[in-house]
Coordinates of C-alpha atoms in Angstrom, one line a residue:
M56 CA 68.1 -24.4 -185.4
S57 CA 64.9 -23.2 -185.0
L58 CA 63.7 -20.7 -181.9
S59 CA 60.5 -19.0 -181.6
Q60 CA 60.4 -15.1 -182.5
S61 CA 61.0 -13.6 -179.2
S62 CA 64.7 -15.7 -178.9
Y63 CA 66.8 -12.8 -179.0
R64 CA 69.6 -15.2 -181.5
T65 CA 70.1 -18.3 -183.3
H66 CA 74.0 -18.0 -183.3
N67 CA 76.4 -15.6 -182.2
C68 CA 77.9 -12.9 -184.3
G69 CA 81.6 -14.8 -185.3
E70 CA 79.8 -18.2 -186.1
L71 CA 78.1 -17.9 -189.3
C72 CA 79.7 -18.9 -192.6
K73 CA 79.6 -20.5 -196.1
K74 CA 78.0 -23.5 -194.9
D75 CA 74.8 -21.5 -193.6
I76 CA 73.6 -19.5 -196.8
G77 CA 70.3 -19.7 -197.4
K78 CA 69.4 -20.3 -193.1
K79 CA 67.2 -17.6 -191.8
V80 CA 68.8 -16.3 -188.3
V81 CA 68.1 -13.8 -185.7
L82 CA 71.3 -11.9 -184.4
S83 CA 71.3 -9.7 -181.4
G84 CA 74.2 -7.0 -180.5
W85 CA 76.2 -3.6 -180.9
I86 CA 76.4 -1.5 -184.0
Q87 CA 80.3 -1.7 -184.8
K88 CA 80.0 0.5 -188.1
L89 CA 77.1 2.1 -190.1
R90 CA 77.4 2.8 -193.8
N91 CA 74.7 4.5 -195.3
L92 CA 74.8 4.0 -199.1
G93 CA 71.6 5.6 -200.5
S94 CA 70.5 2.9 -202.3
I95 CA 72.1 0.5 -199.6
T96 CA 72.5 0.3 -196.3
F97 CA 75.2 -1.7 -194.3
I98 CA 76.0 -2.7 -190.3
D99 CA 77.9 -4.3 -188.8
I100 CA 76.5 -6.3 -185.9
R101 CA 79.0 -7.8 -183.0
D102 CA 78.7 -9.9 -180.0
Y103 CA 81.3 -11.0 -177.9
F104 CA 82.3 -14.1 -180.1
G105 CA 82.9 -11.4 -183.4
I106 CA 81.7 -9.3 -186.2
T107 CA 78.5 -10.6 -188.8
Q108 CA 78.4 -7.3 -191.4
L109 CA 74.5 -6.9 -192.2
I110 CA 72.7 -5.7 -195.2
F111 CA 69.3 -3.7 -196.0
S112 CA 68.2 -1.6 -199.3
K113 CA 65.9 1.8 -199.1
K114 CA 63.0 -0.5 -199.9
F115 CA 63.2 -2.2 -196.8
K116 CA 60.8 -0.5 -194.0
K117 CA 63.0 0.8 -191.6
N118 CA 61.1 3.7 -188.9
I119 CA 64.2 4.0 -186.3
E120 CA 66.9 5.4 -185.3
L121 CA 70.0 3.7 -185.6
G122 CA 73.9 4.9 -184.3
K123 CA 77.4 3.5 -183.2
E124 CA 76.9 1.1 -180.1
F125 CA 72.6 0.8 -180.5
L126 CA 72.1 -2.7 -179.1
I127 CA 70.0 -4.6 -182.2
K128 CA 68.5 -7.8 -182.5
V129 CA 67.7 -9.0 -186.4
N130 CA 66.6 -11.6 -188.8
G131 CA 67.0 -12.0 -191.7
K132 CA 68.5 -14.8 -194.8
V133 CA 72.5 -15.7 -194.9
V134 CA 73.5 -14.7 -198.1
E135 CA 76.9 -14.7 -199.9
R136 CA 79.3 -11.6 -199.4
V137 CA 79.6 -10.1 -202.9
S138 CA 83.1 -8.1 -201.3
K139 CA 84.4 -10.3 -199.3
N140 CA 86.3 -10.1 -196.1
S141 CA 89.2 -12.8 -195.2
K142 CA 90.5 -10.4 -191.9
I143 CA 87.1 -12.1 -190.3
P144 CA 85.7 -15.6 -189.8
T145 CA 82.1 -14.1 -191.0
G146 CA 83.8 -12.7 -194.4
E147 CA 82.3 -15.2 -196.7
I148 CA 78.2 -14.2 -195.9
E149 CA 76.3 -11.4 -195.0
V150 CA 72.6 -11.2 -193.5
L151 CA 70.1 -9.9 -195.3
L152 CA 67.2 -8.3 -192.9
S153 CA 64.0 -9.0 -192.8
R154 CA 63.5 -7.0 -189.2
I155 CA 65.3 -5.1 -187.2
E156 CA 64.5 -4.3 -183.0
V157 CA 66.4 -1.4 -181.3
L158 CA 66.8 -3.2 -177.5
N159 CA 68.5 -0.3 -176.8
S160 CA 70.1 2.9 -177.7
S161 CA 73.4 4.6 -176.9
I162 CA 74.6 8.1 -176.6
S163 CA 78.1 8.5 -178.5
P164 CA 80.9 6.9 -176.8
P165 CA 84.2 8.8 -175.5
F166 CA 86.1 6.8 -178.2
F167 CA 86.0 4.4 -181.1
I168 CA 85.2 0.5 -180.0
E169 CA 87.9 -0.6 -181.6
D170 CA 91.2 -3.1 -182.1
K171 CA 93.0 0.4 -182.4
T172 CA 91.3 3.3 -180.4
D173 CA 91.4 6.7 -180.4
G174 CA 91.1 6.6 -176.6
D175 CA 93.6 7.3 -173.8
E176 CA 94.0 5.6 -170.5
K177 CA 92.7 7.3 -168.2
S178 CA 88.8 7.8 -170.6
R179 CA 89.5 3.7 -170.9
M180 CA 89.8 3.2 -167.7
K181 CA 87.0 6.0 -166.6
Y182 CA 84.6 3.9 -169.1
R183 CA 86.7 0.5 -168.8
Y184 CA 82.8 -1.6 -169.8
L185 CA 83.1 -0.2 -173.0
D186 CA 86.9 -1.1 -173.4
I187 CA 86.2 -4.4 -173.0
R188 CA 84.2 -4.7 -175.8
R189 CA 86.9 -4.0 -177.8
N190 CA 89.4 -6.8 -178.9
P191 CA 92.1 -6.1 -177.1
I192 CA 91.2 -6.2 -173.6
K193 CA 88.7 -8.7 -174.2
N194 CA 90.9 -11.1 -175.6
N195 CA 93.4 -10.5 -172.8
L196 CA 90.3 -11.7 -170.3
K197 CA 90.0 -15.0 -172.1
L198 CA 93.9 -15.2 -172.1
R199 CA 93.7 -15.2 -168.2
H200 CA 91.2 -17.2 -168.6
N201 CA 92.6 -20.3 -170.2
I202 CA 95.9 -19.7 -167.9
S203 CA 94.1 -19.8 -164.6
I204 CA 92.5 -23.5 -165.9
E205 CA 95.8 -24.9 -167.2
I206 CA 97.2 -23.1 -163.6
R207 CA 95.0 -25.1 -161.5
N208 CA 94.6 -28.3 -164.0
F209 CA 98.2 -28.3 -163.5
L210 CA 98.9 -28.1 -160.2
S211 CA 95.2 -30.3 -159.3
K212 CA 97.0 -33.4 -161.2
N213 CA 100.3 -33.0 -159.1
G214 CA 99.1 -33.2 -156.1
F215 CA 98.4 -29.4 -154.9
L216 CA 95.1 -28.9 -152.6
E217 CA 93.2 -25.4 -153.8
I218 CA 92.6 -23.5 -150.2
E219 CA 91.0 -20.3 -149.8
T220 CA 92.5 -18.2 -146.9
P221 CA 91.1 -15.4 -145.0
M222 CA 91.1 -12.0 -146.4
L223 CA 90.2 -10.3 -142.4
I224 CA 93.5 -10.4 -140.8
N225 CA 95.7 -9.6 -138.0
H226 CA 98.2 -6.6 -139.6
T227 CA 102.1 -9.0 -139.6
P228 CA 105.0 -6.9 -140.5
E229 CA 106.0 -8.2 -144.3
G230 CA 107.2 -5.2 -146.2
A231 CA 105.0 -2.8 -147.9
R232 CA 102.1 -1.4 -146.1
S233 CA 99.2 -2.7 -145.2
F234 CA 95.3 -1.6 -146.2
V235 CA 93.3 -1.6 -143.0
V236 CA 89.7 -2.4 -142.1
P237 CA 87.4 -1.0 -139.3
S238 CA 85.7 -3.3 -137.3
R239 CA 82.1 -2.3 -136.4
I240 CA 81.2 -4.7 -133.5
H241 CA 84.8 -4.5 -131.5
S242 CA 85.3 -0.7 -131.5
G243 CA 88.5 0.5 -132.2
K244 CA 89.9 -2.8 -133.6
F245 CA 91.0 -2.8 -137.2
Y246 CA 91.3 -6.2 -139.8
S247 CA 94.3 -6.1 -142.4
L248 CA 93.9 -7.1 -145.8
P249 CA 96.5 -9.7 -147.1
Q250 CA 99.4 -8.7 -148.6
S251 CA 99.9 -12.8 -149.4
P252 CA 98.9 -15.8 -147.7
Q253 CA 102.2 -16.3 -146.4
L254 CA 101.6 -17.1 -142.2
F255 CA 98.0 -19.2 -143.4
K256 CA 99.9 -21.6 -145.8
Q257 CA 102.5 -22.0 -143.2
L258 CA 100.1 -23.0 -141.1
L259 CA 98.3 -25.5 -143.0
M260 CA 102.1 -27.2 -144.2
I261 CA 101.6 -27.6 -140.1
G262 CA 98.1 -28.8 -140.1
G263 CA 98.8 -31.9 -142.5
I264 CA 98.2 -30.3 -145.8
D265 CA 101.3 -31.9 -148.2
K266 CA 100.6 -29.1 -151.2
Y267 CA 98.4 -26.5 -151.6
F268 CA 97.9 -23.4 -154.1
Q269 CA 95.9 -20.3 -154.6
I270 CA 95.0 -18.2 -157.0
V271 CA 94.3 -15.1 -154.5
K272 CA 93.5 -11.6 -154.2
C273 CA 97.1 -10.1 -152.2
F274 CA 96.4 -6.1 -151.3
R275 CA 99.9 -3.9 -150.8
D276 CA 99.1 0.1 -149.9
E277 CA 102.5 1.4 -152.0
D278 CA 102.3 3.4 -154.8
A279 CA 101.1 1.7 -158.2
R280 CA 103.2 1.4 -161.8
S281 CA 103.1 -0.3 -164.7
D282 CA 103.8 -3.7 -163.4
R283 CA 102.6 -3.1 -160.3
Q284 CA 99.3 -2.6 -158.2
I285 CA 97.5 -2.2 -154.9
E286 CA 95.5 -4.9 -155.7
F287 CA 96.8 -8.0 -157.5
T288 CA 96.4 -11.4 -157.9
Q289 CA 99.1 -14.3 -157.1
I290 CA 99.7 -17.7 -158.1
D291 CA 100.6 -19.0 -153.7
C292 CA 101.8 -22.2 -153.4
E293 CA 103.2 -24.6 -150.8
M294 CA 104.7 -27.5 -150.7
V295 CA 106.3 -29.8 -147.7
F296 CA 109.5 -31.8 -147.1
V297 CA 111.1 -30.2 -149.9
N298 CA 114.4 -28.3 -149.8
V299 CA 115.4 -25.4 -152.4
N300 CA 116.2 -27.8 -156.0
D301 CA 112.8 -29.9 -154.9
V302 CA 111.4 -26.7 -155.6
L303 CA 112.9 -24.8 -158.5
I304 CA 112.9 -28.2 -160.5
F305 CA 109.2 -28.4 -159.6
F306 CA 108.1 -25.3 -160.8
E307 CA 110.5 -24.9 -163.5
K308 CA 108.5 -28.0 -164.9
F309 CA 105.2 -25.6 -163.9
I310 CA 106.6 -22.9 -165.9
K311 CA 107.3 -24.4 -168.9
Y312 CA 104.3 -26.0 -169.1
I313 CA 102.4 -22.5 -169.2
F314 CA 104.6 -21.3 -172.1
K315 CA 104.3 -24.8 -173.8
K316 CA 100.3 -25.2 -173.7
I317 CA 99.3 -21.0 -173.7
K318 CA 101.8 -20.0 -176.3
N319 CA 103.6 -23.6 -177.7
I320 CA 106.7 -22.0 -176.3
Q321 CA 109.8 -25.0 -175.6
L322 CA 111.7 -23.0 -172.6
E323 CA 115.6 -23.7 -172.2
P324 CA 116.9 -24.9 -168.8
F325 CA 116.5 -22.6 -166.7
T326 CA 120.2 -20.8 -165.6
K327 CA 120.6 -20.5 -161.7
I328 CA 123.0 -17.6 -160.0
T329 CA 123.1 -16.3 -156.4
Y330 CA 122.2 -13.2 -155.7
S331 CA 125.4 -12.1 -155.7
D332 CA 127.1 -13.0 -159.0
A333 CA 124.2 -11.3 -160.0
I334 CA 125.0 -8.3 -158.8
K335 CA 128.3 -8.6 -159.6
M336 CA 128.1 -9.2 -163.0
Y337 CA 124.8 -7.8 -164.1
G338 CA 124.8 -4.3 -160.7
T339 CA 120.9 -6.1 -160.2
D340 CA 118.9 -9.0 -159.3
K341 CA 116.5 -8.9 -161.7
P342 CA 119.0 -9.6 -165.1
D343 CA 117.8 -9.3 -168.3
L344 CA 119.4 -12.5 -169.7
R345 CA 119.1 -12.3 -173.6
F346 CA 121.7 -10.1 -173.9
E347 CA 125.1 -11.5 -173.1
I348 CA 126.4 -8.3 -171.7
K349 CA 128.2 -9.4 -168.5
F350 CA 130.3 -6.9 -166.2
L351 CA 133.4 -7.6 -165.0
E352 CA 135.6 -6.2 -161.7
L353 CA 138.8 -4.9 -162.8
N354 CA 140.3 -4.2 -159.0
D355 CA 143.1 -6.2 -158.7
L356 CA 144.5 -6.3 -162.5
V357 CA 144.9 -2.3 -162.1
Q358 CA 146.2 -2.6 -158.4
E359 CA 148.7 -5.1 -160.3
R360 CA 149.6 -3.0 -163.1
G361 CA 149.6 -0.5 -160.2
I362 CA 147.9 2.0 -163.0
E363 CA 148.3 5.1 -161.3
F364 CA 145.0 6.4 -163.0
F365 CA 143.4 4.2 -161.0
K366 CA 145.1 3.4 -157.6
K367 CA 142.8 5.4 -155.8
K368 CA 139.2 4.5 -156.8
E369 CA 137.2 2.0 -154.9
L370 CA 135.9 0.1 -158.3
T371 CA 136.7 -0.3 -161.4
I372 CA 134.6 -2.3 -163.8
G373 CA 134.5 -3.4 -167.6
I374 CA 131.9 -4.4 -169.7
T375 CA 132.3 -5.8 -173.5
I376 CA 130.0 -5.2 -176.2
P377 CA 130.3 -8.2 -179.1
K378 CA 130.6 -6.8 -182.8
C379 CA 130.1 -3.0 -182.0
S380 CA 133.3 -1.3 -182.7
S381 CA 131.8 0.3 -185.5
Y382 CA 129.5 2.3 -183.4
P383 CA 129.3 5.7 -184.2
C384 CA 131.8 8.0 -181.5
E385 CA 129.4 10.3 -181.7
K386 CA 126.4 8.3 -180.6
I387 CA 129.5 6.4 -178.1
H388 CA 129.1 10.4 -176.6
S389 CA 125.7 10.8 -176.9
I390 CA 125.3 7.6 -174.3
I391 CA 127.9 9.0 -171.9
E392 CA 126.3 12.8 -171.8
W393 CA 122.9 10.6 -170.6
M394 CA 124.2 9.3 -167.9
K395 CA 126.2 12.1 -166.8
Q396 CA 123.5 14.4 -167.3
T397 CA 120.6 11.3 -165.8
K398 CA 119.7 9.7 -162.2
I399 CA 122.3 6.9 -162.9
G400 CA 124.6 9.7 -162.7
I401 CA 128.0 7.5 -163.8
K402 CA 130.2 10.2 -164.7
D403 CA 133.9 7.9 -164.8
I404 CA 133.9 5.7 -168.0
F405 CA 135.8 5.5 -171.4
W406 CA 135.4 3.6 -174.4
L407 CA 137.7 1.6 -176.3
K408 CA 137.6 0.3 -179.7
Y409 CA 139.0 -2.6 -180.8
F410 CA 138.7 -3.4 -184.5
P411 CA 138.8 -6.1 -186.5
D412 CA 141.9 -5.6 -188.1
K413 CA 143.2 -5.6 -184.5
T414 CA 143.7 -2.1 -184.4
L415 CA 142.8 0.3 -181.2
F416 CA 141.1 3.7 -180.4
S417 CA 140.0 5.0 -177.4
P418 CA 139.9 9.2 -176.1
M419 CA 142.3 7.5 -173.4
S420 CA 145.1 6.9 -175.6
N421 CA 146.7 9.9 -174.6
F422 CA 146.5 9.1 -170.4
M423 CA 147.3 5.2 -170.9
K424 CA 150.1 3.2 -172.4
K425 CA 149.0 1.2 -175.1
E426 CA 150.2 -2.0 -173.5
D427 CA 147.5 -0.5 -170.6
L428 CA 145.0 -0.4 -173.4
I429 CA 145.8 -4.1 -174.6
M430 CA 145.9 -5.3 -171.5
F431 CA 142.4 -4.6 -171.0
I432 CA 141.0 -6.0 -174.1
K433 CA 142.4 -9.7 -173.1
H434 CA 141.0 -9.3 -169.0
L435 CA 137.8 -8.4 -170.9
K436 CA 138.4 -11.4 -173.5
A437 CA 137.4 -8.7 -176.2
N438 CA 137.7 -9.9 -179.4
P439 CA 138.5 -7.9 -182.6
G440 CA 135.3 -6.4 -183.8
D441 CA 134.3 -5.8 -180.2
L442 CA 133.1 -2.3 -178.2
L443 CA 134.8 -1.9 -174.2
F444 CA 134.2 0.4 -171.7
I445 CA 135.4 1.1 -168.1
F446 CA 133.8 2.3 -164.9
Y447 CA 135.9 3.7 -162.1
G448 CA 134.3 5.5 -158.4
K449 CA 132.9 4.8 -156.2
E450 CA 131.8 0.6 -154.8
K451 CA 127.9 2.3 -154.7
M452 CA 127.9 2.8 -159.0
R453 CA 127.4 -1.3 -159.2
N454 CA 123.8 -0.5 -158.3
Q455 CA 123.6 2.2 -161.1
L456 CA 125.3 -0.2 -164.4
S457 CA 122.2 -1.7 -164.6
Q458 CA 120.1 0.8 -165.9
F459 CA 123.6 1.4 -167.9
R460 CA 123.5 -2.0 -169.4
M461 CA 120.0 -2.0 -170.4
K462 CA 120.0 1.7 -171.9
L463 CA 122.8 0.1 -173.7
I464 CA 121.1 -2.3 -175.4
N465 CA 118.3 0.0 -176.9
F466 CA 120.9 2.6 -178.1
L467 CA 122.3 -0.4 -180.3
K468 CA 118.8 -1.7 -180.7
K469 CA 119.3 -4.9 -179.4
L470 CA 115.8 -5.0 -177.7
K471 CA 113.8 -5.7 -180.9
E472 CA 115.9 -8.3 -182.0
N473 CA 115.3 -10.5 -178.8
I474 CA 111.5 -9.4 -178.1
K475 CA 110.6 -12.6 -178.4
I476 CA 112.9 -14.5 -177.0
F477 CA 112.0 -15.3 -173.0
K478 CA 115.2 -16.6 -170.6
P479 CA 114.3 -17.8 -167.6
L480 CA 116.6 -17.0 -164.6
W481 CA 116.7 -18.7 -160.6
V482 CA 118.4 -16.2 -158.8
T483 CA 119.3 -17.6 -155.9
D484 CA 120.7 -17.3 -151.9
F485 CA 119.4 -13.4 -150.7
P486 CA 120.8 -11.8 -148.2
L487 CA 118.9 -12.8 -145.3
L488 CA 118.4 -9.7 -143.2
E489 CA 119.6 -5.9 -144.7
W490 CA 120.4 -2.7 -142.5
N491 CA 117.8 0.1 -142.4
N492 CA 119.6 3.3 -142.0
K493 CA 115.6 5.0 -141.3
I494 CA 115.0 3.1 -138.1
K495 CA 118.5 2.0 -137.2
R496 CA 117.4 -1.9 -137.3
Y497 CA 117.8 -4.9 -140.1
K498 CA 114.8 -5.2 -142.1
P499 CA 114.2 -9.0 -143.2
F500 CA 115.0 -9.1 -146.9
H501 CA 111.9 -10.8 -147.7
H502 CA 110.3 -12.1 -145.2
P503 CA 111.1 -12.9 -141.0
F504 CA 110.2 -16.6 -141.8
T505 CA 113.2 -17.7 -144.7
N506 CA 115.1 -19.7 -143.3
P507 CA 118.9 -19.4 -142.8
K508 CA 121.4 -21.1 -145.3
E509 CA 122.9 -23.5 -142.1
E510 CA 126.0 -23.2 -143.1
D511 CA 126.2 -19.7 -142.4
L512 CA 124.1 -19.8 -139.0
H513 CA 127.4 -19.2 -137.5
L514 CA 127.2 -15.6 -138.5
I515 CA 124.0 -14.2 -137.6
K516 CA 124.8 -12.8 -133.8
K517 CA 128.3 -10.7 -135.0
N518 CA 127.9 -10.5 -138.9
P519 CA 123.8 -10.9 -139.4
E520 CA 124.5 -9.0 -142.4
N521 CA 126.4 -11.8 -144.5
V522 CA 123.2 -14.4 -143.6
R523 CA 122.2 -15.9 -146.4
S524 CA 119.2 -17.3 -146.7
Q525 CA 117.2 -20.5 -148.9
S526 CA 115.1 -17.9 -151.1
Y527 CA 114.8 -17.8 -154.7
D528 CA 113.7 -15.4 -157.1
L529 CA 112.7 -16.5 -160.3
I530 CA 113.7 -13.5 -163.7
I531 CA 112.3 -14.1 -167.1
N532 CA 114.2 -10.6 -169.2
G533 CA 114.5 -9.0 -166.6
V534 CA 111.0 -9.2 -164.6
E535 CA 110.8 -10.3 -161.5
I536 CA 107.6 -13.3 -162.2
G537 CA 107.4 -14.8 -159.1
G538 CA 110.0 -15.7 -155.8
G539 CA 110.0 -18.3 -152.1
S540 CA 111.3 -20.2 -150.4
I541 CA 112.2 -22.5 -147.4
R542 CA 110.9 -21.9 -144.3
I543 CA 112.0 -22.0 -141.0
H544 CA 110.3 -24.6 -139.1
N545 CA 112.3 -24.6 -136.1
K546 CA 111.5 -22.4 -133.4
S547 CA 114.2 -21.1 -131.7
I548 CA 115.6 -20.4 -135.2
Q549 CA 112.6 -18.2 -135.9
N550 CA 112.1 -16.4 -132.6
L551 CA 116.0 -15.4 -132.6
I552 CA 115.2 -13.8 -136.6
L553 CA 112.7 -12.2 -134.8
K554 CA 114.7 -11.1 -132.0
H555 CA 117.4 -9.9 -134.9
L556 CA 114.8 -7.6 -136.8
G557 CA 114.4 -5.1 -133.5
F558 CA 110.9 -7.2 -131.7
S559 CA 110.5 -7.8 -128.0
V560 CA 109.4 -10.5 -126.6
K561 CA 106.2 -9.1 -125.9
E562 CA 105.6 -8.1 -129.7
I563 CA 106.8 -11.0 -130.5
Q564 CA 103.8 -13.0 -128.9
S565 CA 102.0 -9.5 -129.0
K566 CA 101.6 -10.5 -133.0
F567 CA 103.4 -14.0 -134.0
G568 CA 101.8 -15.4 -130.9
F569 CA 99.4 -17.8 -132.9
L570 CA 102.4 -19.1 -135.0
I571 CA 105.1 -19.7 -132.0
R572 CA 102.3 -21.5 -130.3
A573 CA 101.8 -23.8 -133.6
F574 CA 105.7 -24.2 -133.2
E575 CA 105.3 -26.9 -130.3
Y576 CA 103.2 -28.8 -132.1
G577 CA 106.2 -30.6 -134.9
V578 CA 106.3 -28.2 -138.1
P579 CA 107.5 -30.2 -141.2
P580 CA 109.6 -28.5 -143.4
H581 CA 108.2 -26.4 -146.3
G582 CA 108.9 -24.2 -148.6
G583 CA 106.8 -22.5 -152.0
I584 CA 107.0 -20.1 -153.8
A585 CA 104.7 -17.3 -155.4
F586 CA 103.8 -16.0 -158.7
G587 CA 102.4 -12.6 -160.0
F588 CA 99.3 -13.7 -162.0
D589 CA 99.5 -10.3 -163.9
R590 CA 102.8 -9.5 -164.5
L591 CA 103.2 -13.6 -165.8
I592 CA 100.0 -13.0 -168.4
A593 CA 101.6 -9.4 -169.6
L594 CA 105.2 -11.2 -170.3
L595 CA 103.6 -14.1 -172.2
E596 CA 101.7 -11.0 -174.2
G597 CA 105.3 -9.2 -174.1
K598 CA 103.3 -6.5 -172.5
K599 CA 104.7 -3.8 -169.7
N600 CA 101.6 -2.7 -168.5
I601 CA 99.1 -5.3 -166.0
K602 CA 96.3 -3.4 -166.3
E603 CA 95.6 -4.5 -169.9
F604 CA 95.6 -7.8 -168.6
I605 CA 92.6 -6.8 -165.3
A606 CA 89.2 -6.3 -165.7
F607 CA 88.8 -3.5 -163.7
P608 CA 92.1 -2.0 -162.7
K609 CA 93.3 1.3 -160.7
N610 CA 95.7 3.8 -162.1
N611 CA 98.7 4.9 -160.9
S612 CA 97.4 6.8 -158.0
G613 CA 95.1 3.5 -156.8
K614 CA 92.3 5.1 -158.2
D615 CA 89.5 3.1 -159.6
L616 CA 88.4 6.3 -162.0
M617 CA 85.2 4.6 -163.3
I618 CA 83.7 4.0 -160.1
D619 CA 85.6 7.2 -158.3
A620 CA 86.9 4.9 -155.2
P621 CA 88.4 5.1 -153.0
S622 CA 85.8 8.2 -151.6
F623 CA 84.7 9.7 -148.6
L624 CA 82.7 7.9 -146.0
E625 CA 79.2 9.5 -144.8
K626 CA 78.9 10.7 -141.9
K627 CA 76.2 8.4 -140.3
K628 CA 78.3 5.6 -141.3
L629 CA 81.3 6.4 -139.8
N630 CA 79.3 6.8 -136.7
E631 CA 78.1 3.2 -137.3
L632 CA 82.2 2.6 -136.0
Y633 CA 81.8 3.8 -133.1
S634 CA 78.0 3.3 -132.0

């Protein structure tokens, strides 16, 4: 390939190989490493595509200063490399320089621009443009791009239309706090940034669109953490004339497609359980199914046996840990002490070892009959070699047991064994409403537009907390990847739900008037789902921190350290809003 001397490159830094030996080339890139051995100097030059080793002797006239991250353009000839490097695609060649030009110098970077950097998260976020030069971040952004292409391909081929929805909207109650934007033209009025395109995608269905999707930015003014950002991306989808099973079947295919295409992983059929069963068996609506450890209620059993020790306890629950009877007693005690001293706060617990020879041991042997201990073993279906824990106390401890379950898995070192296994789970039939003690009224468990299960509608007036919804979440390895529901398409039901949430007729008209009006024009049954794009990518890569997969993320305080946002507005700019 012949280009003029003014061209920046004939090849990139990741493509030259043995077949190019003898070619005259032009390369441009940043200096990764510089090694002066006296008689000979080596330079590793890096661009987006890779690294190429450059070489020149002391006879080469170089009246310029060079340093790490200097941007250079070089001319030279491809030669065979003496000391080959099998770790990089260009490892069999090097470029013997005939000319070098500094395009831009660089000060010393704040951290190593290498795969394993010495930079902490604060430094890497402040100098994010330098962090992006590193392969791990660059490759994460490539992965994000490739996944977005596959999402668009799959959904488009299945009849979905990609449609953009507004970013400046009115505030609607969706659970989290919204970011607001003051209007200059309409003094004293504010726009809201969308927490999701929820109402607009419903309006698209009313507008006759059959299937919609959007890879969309959403905003929630809430505390950030490793798996949550105040500014995040959703894969937002909606379909008409569907029920719960239609949605679950299609989007199981969608997730299976992404895993197969991106990671060549064939997922097993998705498990499906109700919210109620998830809480009973795992203590959480986001259980990690990589570990076959379930909780079993023992209330009826202990009452039937008349065991005095448990008679006045609100809740008794057992758990079996397979093949762990050999686990040292001192380590079991350390687990229990950890539970007592942390926010988990479960203090009432005992354990029982059921050895392979069918003998048993428990510290409770002095307080309970042997036949009662054997009864626990039988009821929990324990096998010889298993370790059992029995919890007893208040009903509210159920929510704390999921933390114990995951901590126990970590203690037993089972997490590392199953780190590359993916176990997807649909959790369905969430409560429609939940009571909020602070405001003394019901709030939507998900959002106010979720359709109740028809068989529970009769409970809405007297027992609203017992009404289940036509909703579903996708959980993979204990991480909520997506969630959605069948939406209300009946005006009377929508008004009823809004009234139960404490909205007056005037407030309904003020906040949701446009939606209620649309309900006068024949709303089709419809439903959908939204997936957390950032979380999905992190999960595919086996990571927890979604910041590594976002080009310019905020920190856990919601700040952009690179551009120092948010910042104060100048008085002149503030005055414009009120002029």
